[in-house]
Short mmCIF file of C-alpha atoms and ligand atoms in Angstrom, two decimals:
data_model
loop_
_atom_site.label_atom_id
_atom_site.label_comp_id
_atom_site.label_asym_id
_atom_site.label_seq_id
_atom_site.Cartn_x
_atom_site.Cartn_y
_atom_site.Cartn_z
CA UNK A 18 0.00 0.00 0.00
CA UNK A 19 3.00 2.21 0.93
CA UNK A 20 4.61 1.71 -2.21
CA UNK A 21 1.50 2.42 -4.31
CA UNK A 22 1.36 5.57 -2.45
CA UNK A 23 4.82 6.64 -3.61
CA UNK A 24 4.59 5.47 -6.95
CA UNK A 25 0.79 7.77 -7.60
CA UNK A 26 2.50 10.55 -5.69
CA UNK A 27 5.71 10.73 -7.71
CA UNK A 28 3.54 11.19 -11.19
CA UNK A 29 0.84 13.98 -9.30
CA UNK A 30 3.58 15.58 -7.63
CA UNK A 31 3.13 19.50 -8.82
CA UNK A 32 4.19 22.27 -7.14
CA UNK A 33 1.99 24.86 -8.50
CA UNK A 34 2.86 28.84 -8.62
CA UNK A 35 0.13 30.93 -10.17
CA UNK A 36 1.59 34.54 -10.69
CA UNK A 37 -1.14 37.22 -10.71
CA UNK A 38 -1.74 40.70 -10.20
CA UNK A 39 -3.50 43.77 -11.70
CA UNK A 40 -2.42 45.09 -15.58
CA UNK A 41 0.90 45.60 -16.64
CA UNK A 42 2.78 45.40 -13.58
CA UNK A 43 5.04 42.87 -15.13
CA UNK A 44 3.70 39.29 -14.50
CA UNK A 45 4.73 37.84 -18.30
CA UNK A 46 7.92 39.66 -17.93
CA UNK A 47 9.01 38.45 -14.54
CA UNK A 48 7.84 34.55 -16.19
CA UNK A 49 9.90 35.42 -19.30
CA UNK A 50 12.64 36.68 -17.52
CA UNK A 51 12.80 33.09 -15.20
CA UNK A 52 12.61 31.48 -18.34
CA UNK A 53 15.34 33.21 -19.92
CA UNK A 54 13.69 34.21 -22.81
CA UNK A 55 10.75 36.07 -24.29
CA UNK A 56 8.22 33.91 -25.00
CA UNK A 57 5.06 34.94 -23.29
CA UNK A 58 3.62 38.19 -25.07
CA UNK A 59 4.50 41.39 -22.99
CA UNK A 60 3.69 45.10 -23.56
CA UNK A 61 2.85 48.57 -22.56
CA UNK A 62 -1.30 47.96 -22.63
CA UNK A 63 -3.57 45.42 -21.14
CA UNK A 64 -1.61 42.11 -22.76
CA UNK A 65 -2.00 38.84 -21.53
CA UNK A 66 -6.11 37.29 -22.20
CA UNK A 67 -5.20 33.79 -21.49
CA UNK A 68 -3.94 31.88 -18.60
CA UNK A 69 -0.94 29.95 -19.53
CA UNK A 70 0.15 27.11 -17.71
CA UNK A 71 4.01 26.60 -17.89
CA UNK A 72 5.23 23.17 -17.03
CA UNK A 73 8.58 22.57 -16.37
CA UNK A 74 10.30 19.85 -18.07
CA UNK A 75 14.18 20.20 -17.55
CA UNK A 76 15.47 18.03 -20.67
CA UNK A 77 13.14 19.46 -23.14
CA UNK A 78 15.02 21.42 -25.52
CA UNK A 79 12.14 23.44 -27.08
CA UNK A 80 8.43 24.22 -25.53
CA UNK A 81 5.62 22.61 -26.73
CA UNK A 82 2.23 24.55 -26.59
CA UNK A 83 -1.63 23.63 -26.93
CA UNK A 84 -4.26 26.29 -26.93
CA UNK A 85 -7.78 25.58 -25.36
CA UNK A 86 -11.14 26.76 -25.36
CA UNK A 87 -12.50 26.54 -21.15
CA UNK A 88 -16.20 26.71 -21.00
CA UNK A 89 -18.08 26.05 -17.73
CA UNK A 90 -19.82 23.11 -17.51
CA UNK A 91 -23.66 25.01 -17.32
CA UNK A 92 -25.20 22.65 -14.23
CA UNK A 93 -22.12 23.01 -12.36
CA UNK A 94 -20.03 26.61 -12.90
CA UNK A 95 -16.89 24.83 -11.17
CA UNK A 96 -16.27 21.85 -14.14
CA UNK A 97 -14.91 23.87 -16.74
CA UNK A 98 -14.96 21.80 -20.14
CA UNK A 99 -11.48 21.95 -22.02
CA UNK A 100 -11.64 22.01 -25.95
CA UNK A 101 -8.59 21.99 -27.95
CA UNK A 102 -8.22 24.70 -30.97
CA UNK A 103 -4.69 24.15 -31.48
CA UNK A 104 -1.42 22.64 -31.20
CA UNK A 105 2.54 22.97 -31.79
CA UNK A 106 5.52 20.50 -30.89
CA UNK A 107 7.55 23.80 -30.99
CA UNK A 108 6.37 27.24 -30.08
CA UNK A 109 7.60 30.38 -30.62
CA UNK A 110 6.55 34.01 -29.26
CA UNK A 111 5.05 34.87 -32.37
CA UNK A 112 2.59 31.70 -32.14
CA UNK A 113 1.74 32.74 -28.75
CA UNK A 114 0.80 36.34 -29.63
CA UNK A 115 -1.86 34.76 -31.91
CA UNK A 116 -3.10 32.72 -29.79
CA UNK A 117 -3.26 35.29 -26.72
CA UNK A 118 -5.23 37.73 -29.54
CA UNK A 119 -7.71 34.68 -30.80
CA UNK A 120 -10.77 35.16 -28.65
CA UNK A 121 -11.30 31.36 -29.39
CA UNK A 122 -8.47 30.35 -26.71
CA UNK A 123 -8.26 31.31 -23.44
CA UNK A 124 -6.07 28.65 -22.20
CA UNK A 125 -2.91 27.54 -22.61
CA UNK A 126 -0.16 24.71 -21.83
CA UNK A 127 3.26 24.81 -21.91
CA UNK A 128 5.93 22.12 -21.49
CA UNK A 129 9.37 22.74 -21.76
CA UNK A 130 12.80 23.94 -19.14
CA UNK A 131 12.29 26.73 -17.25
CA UNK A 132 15.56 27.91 -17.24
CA UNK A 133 15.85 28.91 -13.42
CA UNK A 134 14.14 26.26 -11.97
CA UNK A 135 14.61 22.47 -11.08
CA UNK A 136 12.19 19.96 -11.07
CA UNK A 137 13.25 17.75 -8.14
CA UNK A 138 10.63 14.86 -7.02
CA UNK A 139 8.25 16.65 -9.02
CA UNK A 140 7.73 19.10 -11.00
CA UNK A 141 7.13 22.86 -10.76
CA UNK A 142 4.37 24.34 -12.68
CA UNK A 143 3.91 28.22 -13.50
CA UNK A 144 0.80 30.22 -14.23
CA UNK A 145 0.63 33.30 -16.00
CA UNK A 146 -3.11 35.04 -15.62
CA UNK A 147 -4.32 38.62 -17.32
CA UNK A 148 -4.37 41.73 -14.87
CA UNK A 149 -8.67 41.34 -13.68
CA UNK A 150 -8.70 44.86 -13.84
CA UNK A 151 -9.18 45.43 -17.82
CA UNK A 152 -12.19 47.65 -18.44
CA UNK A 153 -12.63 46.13 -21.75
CA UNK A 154 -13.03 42.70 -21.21
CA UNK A 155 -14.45 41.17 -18.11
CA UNK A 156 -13.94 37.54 -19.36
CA UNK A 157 -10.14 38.55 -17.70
CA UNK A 158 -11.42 38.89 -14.59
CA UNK A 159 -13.60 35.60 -14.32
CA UNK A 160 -10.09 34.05 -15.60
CA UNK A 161 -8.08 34.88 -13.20
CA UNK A 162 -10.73 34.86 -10.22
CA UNK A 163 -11.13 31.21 -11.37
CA UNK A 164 -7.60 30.52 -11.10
CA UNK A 165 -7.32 32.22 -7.79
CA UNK A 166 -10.59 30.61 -5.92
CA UNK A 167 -10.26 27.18 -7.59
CA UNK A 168 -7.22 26.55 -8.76
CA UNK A 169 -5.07 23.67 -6.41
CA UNK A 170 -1.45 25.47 -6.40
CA UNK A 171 0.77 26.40 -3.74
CA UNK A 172 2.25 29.71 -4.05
CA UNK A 173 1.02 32.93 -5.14
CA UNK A 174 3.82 35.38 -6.55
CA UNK A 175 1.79 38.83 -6.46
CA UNK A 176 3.51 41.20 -8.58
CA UNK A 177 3.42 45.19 -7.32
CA UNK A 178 4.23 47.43 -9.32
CA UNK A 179 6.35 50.37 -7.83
CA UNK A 180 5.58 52.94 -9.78
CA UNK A 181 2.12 52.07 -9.03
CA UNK A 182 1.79 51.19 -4.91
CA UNK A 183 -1.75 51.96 -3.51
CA UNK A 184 -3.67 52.31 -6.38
CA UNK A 185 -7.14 51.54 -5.87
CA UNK A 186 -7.46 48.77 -8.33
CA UNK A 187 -4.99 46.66 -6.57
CA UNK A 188 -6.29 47.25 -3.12
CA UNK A 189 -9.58 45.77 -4.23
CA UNK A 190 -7.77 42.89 -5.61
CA UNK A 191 -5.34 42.60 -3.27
CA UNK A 192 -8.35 42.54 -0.36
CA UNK A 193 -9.44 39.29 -2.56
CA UNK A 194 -6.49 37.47 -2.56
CA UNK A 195 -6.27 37.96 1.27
CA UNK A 196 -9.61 36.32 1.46
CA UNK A 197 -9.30 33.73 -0.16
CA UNK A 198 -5.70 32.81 1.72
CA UNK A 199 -7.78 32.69 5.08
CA UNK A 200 -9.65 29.92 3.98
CA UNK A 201 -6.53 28.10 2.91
CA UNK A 202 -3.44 28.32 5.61
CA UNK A 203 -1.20 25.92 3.49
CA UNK A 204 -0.90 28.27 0.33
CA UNK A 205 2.73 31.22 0.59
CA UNK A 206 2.51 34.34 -0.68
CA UNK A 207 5.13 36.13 -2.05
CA UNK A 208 5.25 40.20 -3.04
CA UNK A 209 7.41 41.31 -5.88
CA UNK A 210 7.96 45.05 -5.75
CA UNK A 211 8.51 44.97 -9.82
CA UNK A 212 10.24 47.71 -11.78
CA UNK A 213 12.51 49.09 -9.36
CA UNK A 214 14.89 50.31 -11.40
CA UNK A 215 12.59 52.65 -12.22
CA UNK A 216 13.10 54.56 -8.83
CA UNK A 217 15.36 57.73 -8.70
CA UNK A 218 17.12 57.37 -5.78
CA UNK A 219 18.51 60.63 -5.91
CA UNK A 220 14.85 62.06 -6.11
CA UNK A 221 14.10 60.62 -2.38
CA UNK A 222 12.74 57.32 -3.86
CA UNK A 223 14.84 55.13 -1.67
CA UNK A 224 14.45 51.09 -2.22
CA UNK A 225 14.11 50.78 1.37
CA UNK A 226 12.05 53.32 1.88
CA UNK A 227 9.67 52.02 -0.86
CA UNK A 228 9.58 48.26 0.61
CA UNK A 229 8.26 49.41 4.10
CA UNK A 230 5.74 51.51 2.95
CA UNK A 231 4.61 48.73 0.54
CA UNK A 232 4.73 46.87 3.98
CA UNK A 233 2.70 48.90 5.96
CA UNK A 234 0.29 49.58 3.12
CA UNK A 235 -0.06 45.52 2.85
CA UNK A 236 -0.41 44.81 6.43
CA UNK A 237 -3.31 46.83 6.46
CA UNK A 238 -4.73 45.05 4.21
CA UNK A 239 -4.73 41.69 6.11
CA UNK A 240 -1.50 40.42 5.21
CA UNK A 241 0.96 39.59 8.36
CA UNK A 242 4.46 39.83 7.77
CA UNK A 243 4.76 39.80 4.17
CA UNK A 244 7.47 38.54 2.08
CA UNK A 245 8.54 41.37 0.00
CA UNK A 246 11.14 41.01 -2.74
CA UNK A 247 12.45 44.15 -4.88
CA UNK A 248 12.86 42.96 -8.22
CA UNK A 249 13.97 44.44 -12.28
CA UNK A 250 11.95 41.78 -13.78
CA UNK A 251 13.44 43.95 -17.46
CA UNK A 252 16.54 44.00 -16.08
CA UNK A 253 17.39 39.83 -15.43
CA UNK A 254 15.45 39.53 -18.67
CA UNK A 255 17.24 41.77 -20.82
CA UNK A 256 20.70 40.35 -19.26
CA UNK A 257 19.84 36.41 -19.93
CA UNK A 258 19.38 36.94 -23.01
CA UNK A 259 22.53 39.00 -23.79
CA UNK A 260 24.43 36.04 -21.96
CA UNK A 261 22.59 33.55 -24.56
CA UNK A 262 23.50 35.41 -27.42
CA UNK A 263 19.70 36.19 -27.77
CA UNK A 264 19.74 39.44 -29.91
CA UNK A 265 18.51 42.93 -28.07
CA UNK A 266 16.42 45.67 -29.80
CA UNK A 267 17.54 49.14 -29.74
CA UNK A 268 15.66 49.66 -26.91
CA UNK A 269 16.21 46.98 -25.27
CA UNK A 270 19.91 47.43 -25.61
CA UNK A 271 19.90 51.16 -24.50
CA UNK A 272 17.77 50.06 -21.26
CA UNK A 273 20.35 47.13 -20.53
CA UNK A 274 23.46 49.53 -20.52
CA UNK A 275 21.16 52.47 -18.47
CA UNK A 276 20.44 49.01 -15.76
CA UNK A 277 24.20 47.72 -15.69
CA UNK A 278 25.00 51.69 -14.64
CA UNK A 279 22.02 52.19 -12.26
CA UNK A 280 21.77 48.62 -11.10
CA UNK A 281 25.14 47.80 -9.69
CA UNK A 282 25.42 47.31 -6.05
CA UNK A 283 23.18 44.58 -3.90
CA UNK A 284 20.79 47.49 -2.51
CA UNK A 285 17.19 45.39 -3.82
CA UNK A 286 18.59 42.71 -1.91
CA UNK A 287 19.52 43.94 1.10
CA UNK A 288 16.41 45.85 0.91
CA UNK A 289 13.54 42.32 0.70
CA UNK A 290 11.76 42.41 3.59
CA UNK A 291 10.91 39.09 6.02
CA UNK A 292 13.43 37.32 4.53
CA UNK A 293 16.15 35.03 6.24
CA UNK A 294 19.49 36.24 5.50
CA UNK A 295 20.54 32.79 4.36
CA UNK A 296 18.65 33.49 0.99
CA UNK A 297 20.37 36.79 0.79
CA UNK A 298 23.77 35.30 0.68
CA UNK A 299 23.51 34.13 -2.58
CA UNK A 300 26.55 35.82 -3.66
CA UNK A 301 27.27 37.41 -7.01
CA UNK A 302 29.28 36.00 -9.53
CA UNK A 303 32.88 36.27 -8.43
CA UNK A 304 35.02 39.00 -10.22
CA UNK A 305 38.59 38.03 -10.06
CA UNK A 306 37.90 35.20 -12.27
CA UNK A 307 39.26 35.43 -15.99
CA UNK A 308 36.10 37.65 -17.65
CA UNK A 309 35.14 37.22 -21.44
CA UNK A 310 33.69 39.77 -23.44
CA UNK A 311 30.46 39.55 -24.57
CA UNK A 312 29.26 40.86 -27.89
CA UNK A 313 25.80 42.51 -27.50
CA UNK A 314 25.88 44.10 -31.20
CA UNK A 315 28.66 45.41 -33.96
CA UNK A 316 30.57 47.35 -31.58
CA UNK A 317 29.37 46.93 -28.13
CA UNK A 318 31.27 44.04 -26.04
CA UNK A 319 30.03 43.91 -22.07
CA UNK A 320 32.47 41.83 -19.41
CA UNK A 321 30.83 39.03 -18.74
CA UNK A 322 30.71 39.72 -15.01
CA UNK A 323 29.10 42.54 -15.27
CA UNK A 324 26.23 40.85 -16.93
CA UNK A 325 25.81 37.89 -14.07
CA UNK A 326 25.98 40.51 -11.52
CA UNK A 327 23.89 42.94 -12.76
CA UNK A 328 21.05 39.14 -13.13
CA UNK A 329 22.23 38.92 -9.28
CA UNK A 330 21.54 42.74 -8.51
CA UNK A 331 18.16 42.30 -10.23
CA UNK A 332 16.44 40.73 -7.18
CA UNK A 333 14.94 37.90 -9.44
CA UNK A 334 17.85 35.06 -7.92
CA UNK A 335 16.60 35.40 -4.60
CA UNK A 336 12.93 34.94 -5.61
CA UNK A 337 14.25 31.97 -7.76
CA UNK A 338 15.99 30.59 -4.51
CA UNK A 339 13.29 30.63 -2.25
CA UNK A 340 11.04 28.99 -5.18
CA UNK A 341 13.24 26.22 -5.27
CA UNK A 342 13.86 26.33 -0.85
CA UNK A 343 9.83 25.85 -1.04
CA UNK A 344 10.06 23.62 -3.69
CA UNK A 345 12.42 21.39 -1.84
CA UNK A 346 10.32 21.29 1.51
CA UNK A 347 6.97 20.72 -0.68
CA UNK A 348 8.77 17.58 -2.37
CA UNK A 349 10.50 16.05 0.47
N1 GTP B 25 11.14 49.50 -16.15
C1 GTP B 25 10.61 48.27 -16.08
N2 GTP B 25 9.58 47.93 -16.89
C2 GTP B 25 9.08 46.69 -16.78
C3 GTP B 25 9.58 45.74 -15.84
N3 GTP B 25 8.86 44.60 -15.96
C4 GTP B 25 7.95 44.83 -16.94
N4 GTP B 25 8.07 46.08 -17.45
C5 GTP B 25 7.28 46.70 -18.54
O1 GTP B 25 5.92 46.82 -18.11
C6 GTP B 25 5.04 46.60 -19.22
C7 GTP B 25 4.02 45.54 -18.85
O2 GTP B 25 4.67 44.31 -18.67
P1 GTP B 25 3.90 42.90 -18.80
O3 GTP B 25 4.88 41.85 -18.42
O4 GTP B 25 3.22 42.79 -20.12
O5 GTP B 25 2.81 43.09 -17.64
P2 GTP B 25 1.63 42.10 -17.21
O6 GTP B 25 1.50 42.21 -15.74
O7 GTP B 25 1.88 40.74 -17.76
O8 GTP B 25 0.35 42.79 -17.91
P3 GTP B 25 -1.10 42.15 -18.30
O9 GTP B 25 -0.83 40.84 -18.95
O10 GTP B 25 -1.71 43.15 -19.22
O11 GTP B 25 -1.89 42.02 -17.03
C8 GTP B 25 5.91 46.21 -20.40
O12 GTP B 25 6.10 47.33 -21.22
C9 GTP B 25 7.22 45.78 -19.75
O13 GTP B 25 8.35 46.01 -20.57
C10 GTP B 25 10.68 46.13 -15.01
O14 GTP B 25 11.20 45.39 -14.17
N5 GTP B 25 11.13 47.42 -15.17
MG1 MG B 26 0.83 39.60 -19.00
#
């Protein structure tokens, strides 16, 4: 009987992260920047329309993607029906724009290597859900209020934006999620406080500063002692991909060399808030090592080293870290 029990456990063992939050505060770019690459559909105006189930798989070489149509089942609103509409053994970014836009799918799977993350005696699944707060289409909303209320994962990663704390909209979905956590003790939280490069320190907007007010303004909310993580989300992104020889838009270029200058001490880390200081000792790459240059375009080489530490700076390691700490307990 023992042994049965082991053997259904170790195919049903998923540890389930669903990553939510109102619009554009950086949910598919925080994803894409764990999986080293942009593949989930990000931009400046109410994006994402799906929810998109990432699975890991850590010796897949490519991701494989099906879209679905989820309808409710009409006697009972809790069975949702699953139709497929499409399929692809590879997928590619440009596949998964389509599909986000095609009002026929509103669900997707993926299975491939996250980058970041290791599947140990099971395997770690990421969701990606649109902001609930789009004016324009309320079928977001039911999404991700599904996902949130029904869904059977483990950790939330709530994504703030800080250019954005205390706006109404996320209070009222933030009051929600706080809801829905009392009825279900077992289930960690975890606050991102994305796009903090964005903060001029020399204006007075001081990381630290920033995190306890995002504290305060969360504990009165509900939440005790939240786990609060600065975090460039843009910035580990942008820097993966120049390591993998992933080619950088103008833009994207021009914002990577403006984040190696800005971003370049441990200050988001030392700043996360109720965090042990064993996570925070993940140390950055070591300098006196032998550096490479690498080529970003036609005349513009970066040291290597600067690159990994400016991924470490970013904040998004020590989120990765305590994914896989959890992880680790969850599978044990
Ligand atoms: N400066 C800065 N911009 C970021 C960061 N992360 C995301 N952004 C930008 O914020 C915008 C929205 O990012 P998305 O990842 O699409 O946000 P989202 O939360 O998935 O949005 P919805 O899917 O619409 O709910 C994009 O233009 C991103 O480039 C960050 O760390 N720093
Ligand atoms: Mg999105």
């Amino acid at each position: 009987m023992m042994v049965q029990n082991k053997i259904s456990q170790s195919v049903v063992n998923f540890f389930e992260i669903i990553v939510i939050a109102t619009m554009s505060s950086g949910k598919s770019t925080l994803i894409n920047s764990m999986l080293g690459q942009e593949l989930l559909h990000c931009a400046n105006e109410a994006t994402t329309a799906t929810i998109t189930r990432i699975h890991n798989k850590d010796k897949q070489r490519n991701f494989r993607g099906s879209a679905y149509r989820l309808k409710s089942n009409r006697n009972n609103k809790k069975v949702r029906l699953r139709s497929l509409v499409d399929y692809q053994n590879i997928i590619d970014s440009n596949t998964l724009k389509e599909w986000n836009a095609d009002i026929n799918i509103n669900y997707i799977n993926l299975v491939g290597n996250i980058f970041s993350i290791n599947n140990i005696n099971g395997d770690i699944i990421l969701y990606d859900s649109p902001g609930p707060n789009n004016s324009q289409d309320n079928n977001h909303e039911s999404l991700t209020f599904d996902l949130l209320a029904n869904g059977h994962y483990n950790m939330i990663i709530y994504v703030l934006n800080a250019t954005q704390i205390g706006i109404n909209d996320d209070q009222l979905f933030l009051s929600q999620v706080n809801q829905v956590l009392k009825t279900d003790k077992s289930k960690k939280i975890i606050f991102i406080l994305n796009k903090a490069d964005i903060l001029d320190e020399e204006k007075g907007e001081n990381v630290e500063k920033f995190v306890e007010t995002t504290a305060s303004y969360l504990e009165s909310i509900g939440f005790i002692k939240p786990t609060i993580i600065p975090v460039s989300a843009i910035s580990a992104l942008h820097a993966r991909k120049a390591l993998s020889q992933q080619s950088l838009t103008r833009f994207e270029r021009n914002m990577l060399q403006q984040n190696l200058n800005n971003l370049d001490n441990a200050r988001l880390i030392k700043a996360s808030y109720n965090i042990s200081n064993s996570f925070k000792k993940i140390s950055p790459p070591n300098l006196d090592k032998q550096d490479i240059l690498i080529t970003i375009k036609d005349g513009l080489e970066i040291p290597k080293s600067k690159i990994e530490n400016l991924i470490y700076f970013s904040g998004l390691p020590l989120l990765e870290s305590i994914i896989n700490h959890n992880f680790k307990k969850f599978s044990l």
